[in-house]
Short mmCIF file of C-alpha atoms in Angstrom, two decimals:
data_model
loop_
_atom_site.label_atom_id
_atom_site.label_comp_id
_atom_site.label_asym_id
_atom_site.label_seq_id
_atom_site.Cartn_x
_atom_site.Cartn_y
_atom_site.Cartn_z
CA MET I 4 38.29 -23.26 6.43
CA ARG I 5 37.49 -22.27 2.85
CA LYS I 6 33.78 -21.87 3.74
CA ILE I 7 34.66 -19.67 6.72
CA PHE I 8 36.92 -17.50 4.53
CA THR I 9 34.15 -17.16 1.92
CA LEU I 10 31.66 -16.08 4.58
CA LEU I 11 34.07 -13.54 6.06
CA PHE I 12 34.84 -12.16 2.61
CA LEU I 13 31.13 -11.87 1.79
CA PHE I 14 30.33 -9.94 4.95
CA SER I 15 33.40 -7.71 4.75
CA ALA I 16 32.44 -6.77 1.18
CA ILE I 17 28.90 -5.96 2.28
CA VAL I 18 30.12 -3.88 5.24
CA ILE I 19 32.38 -1.84 2.93
CA GLN I 20 29.57 -1.24 0.46
CA ALA I 21 27.05 -0.53 3.24
CA GLN I 22 29.00 2.62 4.03
CA GLU I 23 27.38 4.06 0.90
CA ILE I 24 24.03 4.02 2.70
CA SER I 25 23.60 7.40 4.35
CA ILE I 26 20.44 7.71 6.42
CA LYS I 27 19.78 10.01 9.36
CA ALA I 28 17.49 8.63 12.08
CA LYS I 29 15.78 10.99 14.51
CA SER I 30 13.27 10.04 17.21
CA SER I 31 10.69 12.02 19.12
CA GLU I 32 10.44 11.86 22.88
CA VAL I 33 8.60 8.83 24.21
CA PHE I 34 5.00 9.70 25.05
CA LYS I 35 1.93 7.84 26.28
CA ASP I 36 -1.53 7.60 24.79
CA ASP I 37 -4.64 6.65 26.69
CA LYS I 38 -5.21 4.00 24.05
CA LYS I 39 -2.76 1.13 23.59
CA HIS I 40 -3.38 0.10 19.98
CA THR I 41 -2.86 2.76 17.30
CA GLN I 42 -2.25 2.56 13.56
CA LEU I 43 -0.56 5.21 11.42
CA VAL I 44 -2.93 5.89 8.51
CA PHE I 45 -1.94 9.30 7.06
CA SER I 46 1.07 11.61 7.18
CA GLU I 47 1.79 14.88 5.39
CA ASN I 48 4.66 17.37 5.32
CA ASP I 49 3.73 20.68 6.99
CA GLY I 50 5.81 22.77 4.58
CA ASN I 51 8.37 23.73 7.21
CA GLY I 52 10.27 20.46 7.57
CA GLY I 53 7.84 19.01 10.08
CA PHE I 54 4.86 16.74 9.55
CA VAL I 55 1.30 16.00 10.63
CA THR I 56 0.09 12.45 11.26
CA VAL I 57 -3.30 10.81 11.69
CA ARG I 58 -3.38 7.66 13.79
CA GLN I 59 -6.43 5.49 14.25
CA TYR I 60 -6.81 3.89 17.67
CA LEU I 61 -8.60 0.64 18.39
CA GLY I 62 -10.52 -0.59 21.40
CA GLY I 63 -12.73 -3.35 22.75
CA LEU I 64 -12.33 -7.10 22.54
CA LEU I 65 -12.59 -7.06 18.75
CA LYS I 66 -10.11 -4.16 18.43
CA MET I 67 -12.51 -1.97 16.46
CA PRO I 68 -11.78 1.66 15.45
CA LYS I 69 -12.77 4.08 18.19
CA GLY I 70 -11.10 7.35 17.19
CA TYR I 71 -8.08 9.21 15.87
CA TYR I 72 -5.04 11.01 17.23
CA ILE I 73 -3.78 13.95 15.16
CA ASP I 74 -0.18 14.96 15.97
CA HIS I 75 2.02 17.77 14.67
CA PHE I 76 5.84 17.59 14.92
CA ASP I 77 8.50 20.04 13.81
CA ALA I 78 11.64 19.15 11.85
CA ASN I 79 13.41 18.06 15.06
CA LEU I 80 10.47 15.84 16.08
CA LYS I 81 9.40 18.15 18.88
CA LYS I 82 5.65 17.80 19.33
CA LEU I 83 3.95 21.09 18.47
CA GLY I 84 0.38 19.95 19.05
CA GLU I 85 -1.97 17.03 19.44
CA THR I 86 -5.69 16.41 19.52
CA GLU I 87 -8.11 13.50 19.62
CA ILE I 88 -11.21 12.89 17.53
CA GLU I 89 -13.57 10.23 18.82
CA ILE I 90 -15.69 8.40 16.29
CA GLU I 91 -19.04 6.73 16.35
CA ASP I 92 -20.69 7.35 13.00
CA ASN I 93 -17.76 8.94 11.14
CA GLN I 94 -14.46 7.94 9.56
CA ILE I 95 -11.45 9.98 8.44
CA LYS I 96 -10.72 9.09 4.82
CA GLY I 97 -7.92 11.49 3.91
CA LEU I 98 -5.51 14.25 4.99
CA MET I 99 -4.42 17.41 3.19
CA ILE I 100 -2.32 20.43 4.26
CA LYS I 101 -2.59 23.69 2.35
CA ASP I 102 -2.01 27.40 3.07
CA GLY I 103 -1.48 26.94 6.79
CA PHE I 104 -4.53 24.74 7.34
CA ILE I 105 -5.00 21.02 7.98
CA TYR I 106 -7.95 19.45 6.19
CA LEU I 107 -9.48 16.09 7.13
CA LEU I 108 -11.82 14.32 4.70
CA GLU I 109 -14.61 12.74 6.75
CA SER I 110 -17.48 10.41 5.90
CA TYR I 111 -20.40 10.78 8.30
CA LEU I 112 -23.77 9.15 8.93
CA ASP I 113 -26.18 11.67 10.46
CA LYS I 114 -28.67 9.89 12.70
CA LYS I 115 -30.92 12.89 13.16
CA GLU I 116 -31.23 13.81 9.50
CA ASP I 117 -30.99 10.26 8.09
CA THR I 118 -28.30 11.36 5.67
CA PHE I 119 -24.82 10.28 4.67
CA THR I 120 -22.38 13.14 4.08
CA PHE I 121 -18.78 13.55 3.01
CA ASN I 122 -17.34 16.55 4.83
CA ILE I 123 -14.20 18.67 5.07
CA LEU I 124 -12.96 19.40 8.59
CA GLN I 125 -10.40 22.18 8.93
CA SER I 126 -8.04 23.57 11.53
CA PRO I 127 -5.24 26.14 11.54
CA ILE I 128 -2.07 24.07 11.58
CA ASN I 129 -0.86 25.74 14.77
CA GLU I 130 -4.08 25.11 16.73
CA LEU I 131 -5.43 21.60 15.93
CA ASN I 132 -8.98 22.72 16.64
CA PHE I 133 -11.11 21.13 13.94
CA THR I 134 -14.43 22.49 12.74
CA LYS I 135 -16.58 21.62 9.76
CA LYS I 136 -15.65 23.70 6.70
CA GLN I 137 -18.12 22.35 4.17
CA THR I 138 -20.05 19.33 2.95
CA LEU I 139 -18.91 17.87 -0.37
CA ILE I 140 -21.46 15.08 -0.86
CA THR I 141 -24.90 14.42 0.62
CA LEU I 142 -26.99 11.27 0.18
CA GLY I 143 -30.48 11.01 1.67
CA GLU I 144 -32.03 7.83 3.08
CA ASP I 145 -33.57 6.82 -0.26
CA GLU I 146 -30.39 7.46 -2.25
CA PHE I 147 -28.26 5.65 0.31
CA THR I 148 -30.54 2.60 0.24
CA LYS I 149 -30.51 2.68 -3.57
CA TYR I 150 -26.72 2.78 -3.74
CA PHE I 151 -25.69 0.54 -0.86
CA GLY I 152 -28.60 -1.87 -0.48
CA VAL I 153 -29.15 -1.08 3.19
CA GLY I 154 -30.92 1.73 5.00
CA ILE I 155 -29.03 4.20 7.16
CA SER I 156 -30.90 3.08 10.28
CA LEU I 157 -29.91 -0.53 9.61
CA LEU I 158 -26.31 0.51 9.15
CA PHE I 159 -26.32 2.11 12.60
CA ILE I 160 -27.46 -1.20 14.06
CA ASN I 161 -24.79 -3.15 12.15
CA ASN I 162 -22.06 -0.73 13.33
CA PHE I 163 -20.87 1.82 10.78
CA ASN I 164 -17.20 1.25 11.56
CA GLN I 165 -17.41 -2.40 10.54
CA TYR I 166 -18.86 -1.56 7.14
CA ASP I 167 -16.68 -1.89 4.04
CA SER I 168 -14.62 1.31 4.10
CA SER I 169 -14.13 1.39 0.33
CA ALA I 170 -17.90 1.21 -0.16
CA LEU I 171 -18.33 4.38 1.88
CA GLY I 172 -15.78 6.48 0.03
CA GLU I 173 -12.22 5.60 -0.97
CA VAL I 174 -10.15 8.79 -1.43
CA THR I 175 -7.40 8.92 -4.08
CA PHE I 176 -5.25 12.01 -4.71
CA SER I 177 -3.50 12.84 -7.96
CA ALA I 178 0.31 12.73 -7.81
CA ASN I 179 0.56 16.52 -7.47
CA ARG I 180 -2.43 16.62 -5.07
CA GLU I 181 -4.24 19.12 -7.28
CA PHE I 182 -7.24 16.77 -7.56
CA PHE I 183 -8.78 13.95 -5.55
CA ALA I 184 -11.49 11.41 -6.27
CA VAL I 185 -14.04 9.92 -3.86
CA ASN I 186 -15.02 6.46 -5.05
CA PHE I 187 -18.12 4.60 -3.80
CA ASP I 188 -18.64 0.91 -4.54
CA ILE I 189 -22.37 0.66 -5.31
CA LYS I 190 -24.31 -2.50 -4.48
CA ASP I 191 -25.83 -3.86 -7.69
CA LYS I 192 -25.93 -7.62 -8.23
CA ASP I 193 -26.70 -7.28 -11.95
CA LYS I 194 -23.73 -5.11 -12.95
CA GLN I 195 -20.59 -3.59 -11.51
CA THR I 196 -21.40 -0.04 -10.43
CA GLN I 197 -19.32 2.69 -8.82
CA LYS I 198 -20.14 6.33 -8.12
CA ILE I 199 -17.13 8.65 -8.52
CA PHE I 200 -16.81 12.31 -7.53
CA VAL I 201 -13.78 14.42 -8.50
CA PHE I 202 -12.80 17.66 -6.70
CA ASN I 203 -9.88 20.04 -6.97
CA ASN I 204 -7.79 20.94 -3.92
CA ASP I 205 -9.98 23.99 -3.29
CA PHE I 206 -12.80 21.46 -2.71
CA THR I 207 -14.67 22.66 -5.78
CA PRO I 208 -16.53 19.91 -7.69
CA VAL I 209 -14.94 19.06 -11.04
CA TRP I 210 -17.28 16.29 -12.15
CA ASP I 211 -19.10 13.18 -10.98
CA ARG I 212 -20.55 10.19 -12.75
CA VAL I 213 -21.71 6.62 -12.29
CA PHE I 214 -19.30 4.02 -13.67
CA THR I 215 -20.88 0.75 -14.83
CA LYS I 216 -19.64 -2.45 -16.37
CA ASP I 217 -22.18 -4.89 -17.78
CA VAL I 218 -21.09 -7.89 -15.73
CA LYS I 219 -22.37 -9.18 -12.42
CA ASP I 220 -20.81 -7.64 -9.35
CA LYS I 221 -19.22 -10.95 -8.35
CA GLU I 222 -17.54 -11.21 -11.77
CA PHE I 223 -15.66 -7.92 -11.41
CA LYS I 224 -12.75 -7.28 -9.06
CA TYR I 225 -11.86 -3.63 -8.62
CA GLU I 226 -8.05 -3.22 -8.53
CA ASN I 227 -7.12 0.44 -8.22
CA LEU I 228 -7.87 3.98 -9.32
CA ASP I 229 -5.55 6.72 -10.63
CA VAL I 230 -6.32 10.46 -10.90
CA ASP I 231 -4.69 12.55 -13.64
CA SER I 232 -2.70 15.50 -12.26
CA GLU I 233 -3.58 17.90 -15.10
CA THR I 234 -7.20 17.14 -15.93
CA GLY I 235 -8.69 15.26 -12.98
CA ASN I 236 -9.64 12.41 -15.32
CA VAL I 237 -9.83 9.00 -13.64
CA TYR I 238 -8.28 5.70 -14.73
CA LEU I 239 -9.91 2.66 -13.15
CA LEU I 240 -8.47 -0.85 -13.44
CA GLY I 241 -10.54 -3.99 -12.91
CA LYS I 242 -10.24 -7.74 -13.28
CA VAL I 243 -13.19 -9.10 -15.27
CA PHE I 244 -14.06 -12.80 -15.00
CA ASP I 245 -15.77 -14.72 -17.78
CA LYS I 246 -19.41 -15.51 -17.15
CA ASN I 247 -19.75 -18.38 -14.65
CA SER I 248 -15.96 -18.87 -14.82
CA LYS I 249 -15.79 -19.45 -11.08
CA LYS I 250 -18.06 -22.47 -11.48
CA SER I 251 -16.56 -24.07 -14.58
CA LYS I 252 -12.82 -24.29 -15.11
CA LYS I 253 -11.59 -23.70 -18.64
CA GLU I 254 -8.79 -25.83 -19.99
CA ASP I 255 -5.61 -24.11 -21.24
CA LYS I 256 -7.26 -20.70 -21.27
CA THR I 257 -7.42 -17.76 -18.91
CA LYS I 258 -10.87 -17.32 -17.39
CA TYR I 259 -10.50 -13.57 -16.89
CA HIS I 260 -8.97 -10.46 -18.36
CA TYR I 261 -7.94 -7.04 -17.06
CA GLU I 262 -9.68 -3.92 -18.32
CA LEU I 263 -8.65 -0.26 -17.94
CA PHE I 264 -11.35 2.41 -18.01
CA LYS I 265 -10.86 6.13 -18.62
CA LEU I 266 -13.57 8.28 -17.02
CA THR I 267 -14.14 11.95 -17.71
CA ALA I 268 -17.01 14.33 -17.03
CA ASP I 269 -18.90 13.18 -20.12
CA SER I 270 -17.29 9.96 -21.37
CA GLN I 271 -16.28 6.44 -20.46
CA ASN I 272 -14.08 4.26 -22.65
CA SER I 273 -11.91 1.23 -22.00
CA ILE I 274 -9.31 -1.18 -23.28
CA SER I 275 -8.95 -4.87 -22.53
CA PHE I 276 -5.67 -6.68 -21.84
CA ASP I 277 -6.11 -10.15 -23.31
CA SER I 278 -3.16 -12.52 -23.21
CA THR I 279 -3.51 -15.93 -24.81
CA ASP I 280 0.07 -17.09 -24.19
CA ASN I 281 0.45 -15.97 -20.58
CA TYR I 282 -1.59 -15.62 -17.42
CA ILE I 283 -1.46 -12.08 -16.03
CA ALA I 284 -1.33 -12.93 -12.36
CA SER I 285 -1.63 -9.33 -11.10
CA LEU I 286 -1.79 -5.84 -12.57
CA PHE I 287 -1.95 -2.24 -11.29
CA THR I 288 -1.66 1.25 -12.78
CA VAL I 289 1.11 3.86 -12.52
CA ARG I 290 0.79 7.30 -14.10
CA GLY I 291 3.79 8.92 -15.77
CA ARG I 292 4.09 12.35 -17.38
CA ASN I 293 3.33 11.22 -20.92
CA LYS I 294 1.79 7.81 -20.48
CA ILE I 295 -0.20 5.61 -18.20
CA SER I 296 1.20 2.15 -17.57
CA CYS I 297 -0.15 -1.09 -16.22
CA VAL I 298 2.51 -3.26 -14.59
CA GLY I 299 2.47 -6.50 -12.66
CA PHE I 300 3.41 -10.17 -12.72
CA TYR I 301 2.65 -12.95 -15.20
CA SER I 302 2.86 -16.74 -15.37
CA GLU I 303 3.10 -19.37 -18.11
CA ARG I 304 1.32 -21.98 -15.97
CA ASN I 305 -1.68 -20.58 -14.11
CA ASP I 306 -3.02 -17.44 -12.49
CA ASN I 307 -1.44 -17.98 -9.04
CA ARG I 308 2.16 -18.43 -10.16
CA TYR I 309 4.76 -15.83 -11.14
CA LYS I 310 7.25 -16.29 -14.00
CA GLY I 311 8.21 -12.65 -14.53
CA VAL I 312 6.93 -9.12 -14.95
CA VAL I 313 4.63 -7.44 -17.47
CA ARG I 314 4.21 -3.82 -18.55
CA TYR I 315 1.70 -2.17 -20.87
CA ASN I 316 2.27 1.46 -21.94
CA LEU I 317 -0.77 3.39 -23.10
CA ASP I 318 -1.56 6.82 -24.49
CA PRO I 319 -3.47 8.59 -21.66
CA LYS I 320 -5.76 10.36 -24.16
CA THR I 321 -6.77 7.45 -26.38
CA LEU I 322 -5.84 4.39 -24.26
CA GLU I 323 -4.07 3.01 -27.32
CA ILE I 324 -1.32 0.53 -26.35
CA SER I 325 2.04 1.88 -27.49
CA SER I 326 4.08 -1.07 -26.21
CA LYS I 327 3.82 -4.21 -24.13
CA SER I 328 6.39 -6.61 -22.74
CA PHE I 329 6.54 -9.87 -20.81
CA MET I 330 9.96 -10.22 -19.19
CA PRO I 331 10.96 -13.41 -17.30
CA PHE I 332 12.88 -13.06 -14.06
CA SER I 333 16.63 -12.97 -14.64
CA GLU I 334 19.06 -15.78 -13.78
CA GLU I 335 20.49 -13.54 -11.05
CA PHE I 336 17.02 -13.22 -9.51
CA ILE I 337 16.47 -16.99 -9.57
CA LYS I 338 19.88 -17.50 -7.95
CA ASP I 339 18.93 -14.95 -5.27
CA LYS I 340 15.80 -16.96 -4.61
CA TYR I 341 16.89 -20.59 -4.88
CA GLY I 342 20.69 -20.54 -4.83
CA LYS I 343 20.84 -21.95 -8.35
CA VAL I 344 19.09 -21.55 -11.69
CA LYS I 345 15.98 -23.71 -11.99
CA ASP I 346 12.81 -23.71 -14.06
CA LYS I 347 10.42 -22.80 -11.27
CA GLU I 348 7.76 -20.13 -10.91
CA LEU I 349 7.10 -18.21 -7.70
CA ARG I 350 3.87 -18.18 -5.74
CA ASN I 351 2.13 -16.23 -2.92
CA LEU I 352 3.34 -12.81 -4.09
CA SER I 353 1.41 -9.91 -2.59
CA TYR I 354 1.81 -6.49 -4.24
CA LYS I 355 3.02 -3.77 -1.84
CA SER I 356 4.03 -0.55 -3.65
CA ALA I 357 5.02 1.04 -6.97
CA PHE I 358 6.97 4.17 -7.90
CA ILE I 359 7.16 5.98 -11.25
CA LEU I 360 10.48 7.78 -11.83
CA GLU I 361 11.15 11.04 -13.68
CA ASN I 362 12.14 9.14 -16.84
CA ASP I 363 9.04 6.87 -16.59
CA ASP I 364 10.99 3.86 -15.35
CA VAL I 365 8.97 1.94 -12.74
CA VAL I 366 10.04 0.29 -9.47
CA PHE I 367 7.54 -2.02 -7.80
CA ASN I 368 7.68 -4.37 -4.84
CA ALA I 369 5.93 -7.46 -3.59
CA GLU I 370 6.27 -9.92 -0.73
CA GLU I 371 5.73 -13.63 -0.27
CA PHE I 372 2.72 -13.61 2.02
CA TYR I 373 0.74 -16.69 3.03
CA THR I 374 -0.98 -18.29 6.02
CA THR I 375 -0.64 -21.67 7.67
CA TYR I 376 -2.65 -23.33 10.41
CA ILE I 377 -1.33 -25.04 13.52
CA ASN I 378 -3.41 -27.46 15.56
CA THR I 379 -3.28 -26.23 19.16
CA GLY I 380 -6.21 -28.05 20.68
CA GLY I 381 -5.34 -31.72 20.28
CA MET I 382 -8.55 -33.71 19.96
CA ASN I 383 -10.64 -30.55 20.29
CA GLY I 384 -9.49 -29.39 16.90
CA SER I 385 -8.52 -25.82 17.84
CA THR I 386 -6.26 -24.12 15.32
CA ARG I 387 -4.02 -21.08 15.32
CA VAL I 388 -3.46 -19.01 12.18
CA VAL I 389 0.15 -18.10 11.40
CA PHE I 390 0.86 -15.20 9.02
CA HIS I 391 4.10 -15.51 7.04
CA TYR I 392 5.95 -12.51 5.62
CA ASP I 393 8.80 -14.01 3.65
CA ASP I 394 10.98 -12.97 0.70
CA ILE I 395 10.80 -9.47 -0.77
CA VAL I 396 10.67 -9.13 -4.56
CA SER I 397 11.80 -5.77 -5.96
CA VAL I 398 11.74 -5.02 -9.70
CA LYS I 399 12.75 -2.13 -11.94
CA MET I 400 11.43 -1.85 -15.52
CA SER I 401 12.46 0.73 -18.11
CA LYS I 402 9.94 3.06 -19.71
CA GLU I 403 9.98 0.77 -22.76
CA GLY I 404 9.19 -2.27 -20.61
CA LYS I 405 12.65 -3.86 -20.43
CA LEU I 406 13.66 -5.56 -17.19
CA ILE I 407 16.51 -3.44 -15.78
CA TRP I 408 16.89 -5.55 -12.64
CA ALA I 409 14.94 -7.85 -10.33
CA ARG I 410 16.16 -8.82 -6.86
CA ASN I 411 14.90 -11.35 -4.35
CA ILE I 412 15.67 -10.41 -0.73
CA ASN I 413 15.61 -13.58 1.34
CA LYS I 414 13.62 -13.01 4.53
CA ARG I 415 11.72 -15.13 7.06
CA GLN I 416 9.11 -13.60 9.38
CA ALA I 417 5.96 -15.04 10.95
CA THR I 418 3.42 -14.19 13.63
CA SER I 419 0.07 -15.35 14.93
CA GLY I 420 -1.33 -11.87 14.47
CA ALA I 421 -0.42 -9.95 17.61
CA PHE I 422 2.62 -8.27 16.05
CA ASN I 423 1.75 -7.95 12.34
CA GLU I 424 2.63 -4.27 12.22
CA TYR I 425 6.26 -4.95 13.19
CA LEU I 426 6.80 -7.34 10.27
CA SER I 427 6.79 -6.97 6.47
CA PHE I 428 8.55 -3.87 5.07
CA SER I 429 8.26 -0.31 3.79
CA CYS I 430 9.93 1.15 0.72
CA SER I 431 11.03 4.46 -0.79
CA VAL I 432 12.78 5.42 -4.02
CA VAL I 433 15.22 8.35 -4.15
CA ASN I 434 16.64 9.28 -7.55
CA ASP I 435 17.85 5.93 -8.93
CA ASP I 436 18.14 4.08 -5.62
CA THR I 437 15.53 1.88 -3.95
CA TYR I 438 15.42 1.69 -0.14
CA ILE I 439 13.70 -1.11 1.74
CA PHE I 440 13.23 -0.94 5.52
CA ILE I 441 12.77 -4.05 7.67
CA ASN I 442 12.91 -5.16 11.30
CA CYS I 443 15.15 -8.17 11.85
CA SER I 444 17.70 -9.87 14.05
CA ASP I 445 21.33 -8.73 13.97
CA LYS I 446 22.26 -12.35 13.28
CA ILE I 447 22.11 -12.29 9.48
CA ARG I 448 21.99 -15.91 8.38
CA LYS I 449 24.32 -17.43 5.77
CA ILE I 450 22.43 -19.79 3.43
CA SER I 451 23.49 -21.87 0.44
CA ASN I 452 25.64 -20.56 -2.40
CA ASP I 453 26.95 -17.51 -0.53
CA ARG I 454 23.53 -15.96 -0.04
CA ILE I 455 22.23 -14.23 3.09
CA GLU I 456 18.84 -14.30 4.77
CA PHE I 457 17.29 -11.77 7.14
CA LYS I 458 15.65 -13.43 10.12
CA GLN I 459 13.04 -12.27 12.54
CA GLY I 460 14.46 -12.76 16.03
CA ASN I 461 12.62 -11.27 19.00
CA ILE I 462 10.01 -8.93 17.53
CA LYS I 463 10.19 -6.46 20.41
CA LYS I 464 14.00 -6.38 20.28
CA ALA I 465 14.49 -6.15 16.53
CA ASN I 466 16.98 -3.90 14.78
CA LEU I 467 15.85 -1.61 11.98
CA TYR I 468 17.76 -2.28 8.75
CA ALA I 469 17.90 -0.42 5.45
CA ILE I 470 18.49 -2.33 2.20
CA LYS I 471 19.63 -0.24 -0.75
CA ILE I 472 19.33 -1.39 -4.37
CA ASP I 473 21.26 0.88 -6.73
CA ALA I 474 20.73 1.70 -10.41
CA GLN I 475 22.56 -1.49 -11.52
CA GLY I 476 20.52 -3.75 -9.19
CA ASP I 477 23.35 -4.32 -6.69
CA TYR I 478 22.14 -4.34 -3.12
CA THR I 479 23.74 -3.63 0.24
CA PHE I 480 22.33 -3.29 3.74
CA LYS I 481 23.02 -1.40 6.93
CA ASN I 482 21.79 -1.45 10.53
CA ILE I 483 20.07 1.93 10.96
CA LEU I 484 18.86 1.59 14.55
CA ASP I 485 19.85 -0.90 17.27
CA ASN I 486 17.07 -2.14 19.51
CA ASP I 487 19.06 -1.16 22.61
CA LYS I 488 18.96 2.50 21.52
CA THR I 489 15.19 2.84 21.55
CA GLU I 490 12.45 2.08 24.07
CA VAL I 491 9.98 0.84 21.46
CA PRO I 492 10.01 -1.37 18.35
CA TYR I 493 8.74 0.39 15.23
CA ASN I 494 5.74 -0.59 13.14
CA ILE I 495 7.79 -1.04 10.00
CA SER I 496 4.88 -2.04 7.75
CA GLN I 497 3.16 1.31 8.40
CA GLY I 498 5.97 3.57 7.17
CA ILE I 499 4.67 6.62 5.31
CA GLY I 500 6.57 9.08 3.15
CA THR I 501 6.12 12.77 3.98
CA THR I 502 7.88 14.35 0.98
CA ASN I 503 7.39 14.02 -2.78
CA ASP I 504 11.08 13.25 -3.35
CA GLY I 505 10.91 10.12 -1.16
CA LYS I 506 13.70 11.26 1.14
CA GLU I 507 11.70 11.20 4.38
CA MET I 508 9.89 8.26 5.96
CA VAL I 509 7.93 8.39 9.22
CA PHE I 510 7.23 5.40 11.50
CA ILE I 511 5.37 4.99 14.78
CA GLY I 512 6.74 2.71 17.50
CA ARG I 513 4.84 1.13 20.37
CA ASN I 514 5.52 -0.74 23.57
CA GLY I 515 2.22 -0.95 25.42
CA LYS I 516 0.95 2.62 25.87
CA LYS I 517 4.42 4.02 25.23
CA LYS I 518 4.70 5.57 21.76
CA GLN I 519 7.50 7.18 19.79
CA PHE I 520 7.82 8.60 16.29
CA LEU I 521 10.85 7.97 14.10
CA LYS I 522 11.85 9.98 11.04
CA LEU I 523 14.37 8.57 8.58
CA THR I 524 15.99 11.04 6.18
CA ILE I 525 17.86 9.65 3.18
CA LEU I 526 20.87 11.89 2.59
#
């Protein structure tokens, strides 16, 4: 009886607090595409309360990219326009809306001219009739072969759309979208090489340069790139392995280090993050107003465990480290995770997103992601891969690097691959509150020590929940959308924000060829 009373008290308390979550959900009309499988890749506010989306659609037995749908909705999710762009030798790499026009950033292999180009396609926002505005970058056959180690004609044979997308131009915008960088991963076995072009939002070249690091390509792992909102300078983070470290294990010593590079029109300098006492298990950059920070997870045992969180603060002009901190997970976090305090490090954390706040505090999120294999063929040895999307880890660090809070959201989700887009989570931060969106069963499970666990249930009949973590790290949850009130389940892992303040999130739902957009507005 006492356990039943405790459970009832726990849920009644959560229901009372969940009333603090105020989110408006609005859906478009259900519509049908000719293509069944689509993925939401870009979304942008149209300046009038509506939004424009770019969805990639897949086809064939291997589910390869075949084209894009571009849709325009008003503030009430009434469709204002739609168009389709088929692809063969081109890819859409970015979306921008400015002065009543939609701009698509396109990489293109020209068969007739034997050239690779990076183009801007434009359309009046009310027409969705795209034409080529200008070419930003052109590489001839010889240059392309020099940079990528394969001729253009050979790339046609190998199928352009299967080629490494980051190698053929990764686009990164600055936070205020005044600048963007196009980053090419150059094939060079003797040293890490990348070609970077920076443009302003009028598509005028700012600068370009070749970035090199004197280590073999296989000994450098590119992590991420950040573009400064005021200058267009680029900050590039990489993981550098010691020479031959992958062949010879070093005892009681990290076999790699992280390095941050600052690139300008005429200079390249860097700083190394060496840690003798801890293993930095992962690291990524976030750009504040007065500093650039590198945040992530660390371990005291090895490079695939997670003891706590790390933050380096650097001067964006000199790259001098102003402060650094290694903060272990709190006792509350460990109790969230295991039900009791124990000396145990986490594993299988996969970084998902990071947000820099007005005061330079940082919120970042990760998920326990791993794969298992099930024998399905008996003596024949056939196996089936199962993808697991388990607990969510959400962390907030102060601008000085102190751990404000860390929460573990217990969750269990798994699939063999057919429904990946419905699992995992999306996140937004509004003022001092963090919002996490998940699909799950309405049967929230009670686990040990008065904890709760979100469970998967029927993927196509899942409810959409919002989890809110406030400034003190207390979390509540609320059912935002019942499955019986919508014709489609929503691809929760593909949620995209459409406003700079984080208050609007857009999702696409699918049930066969039936599609529907959902907009969540945090009030």
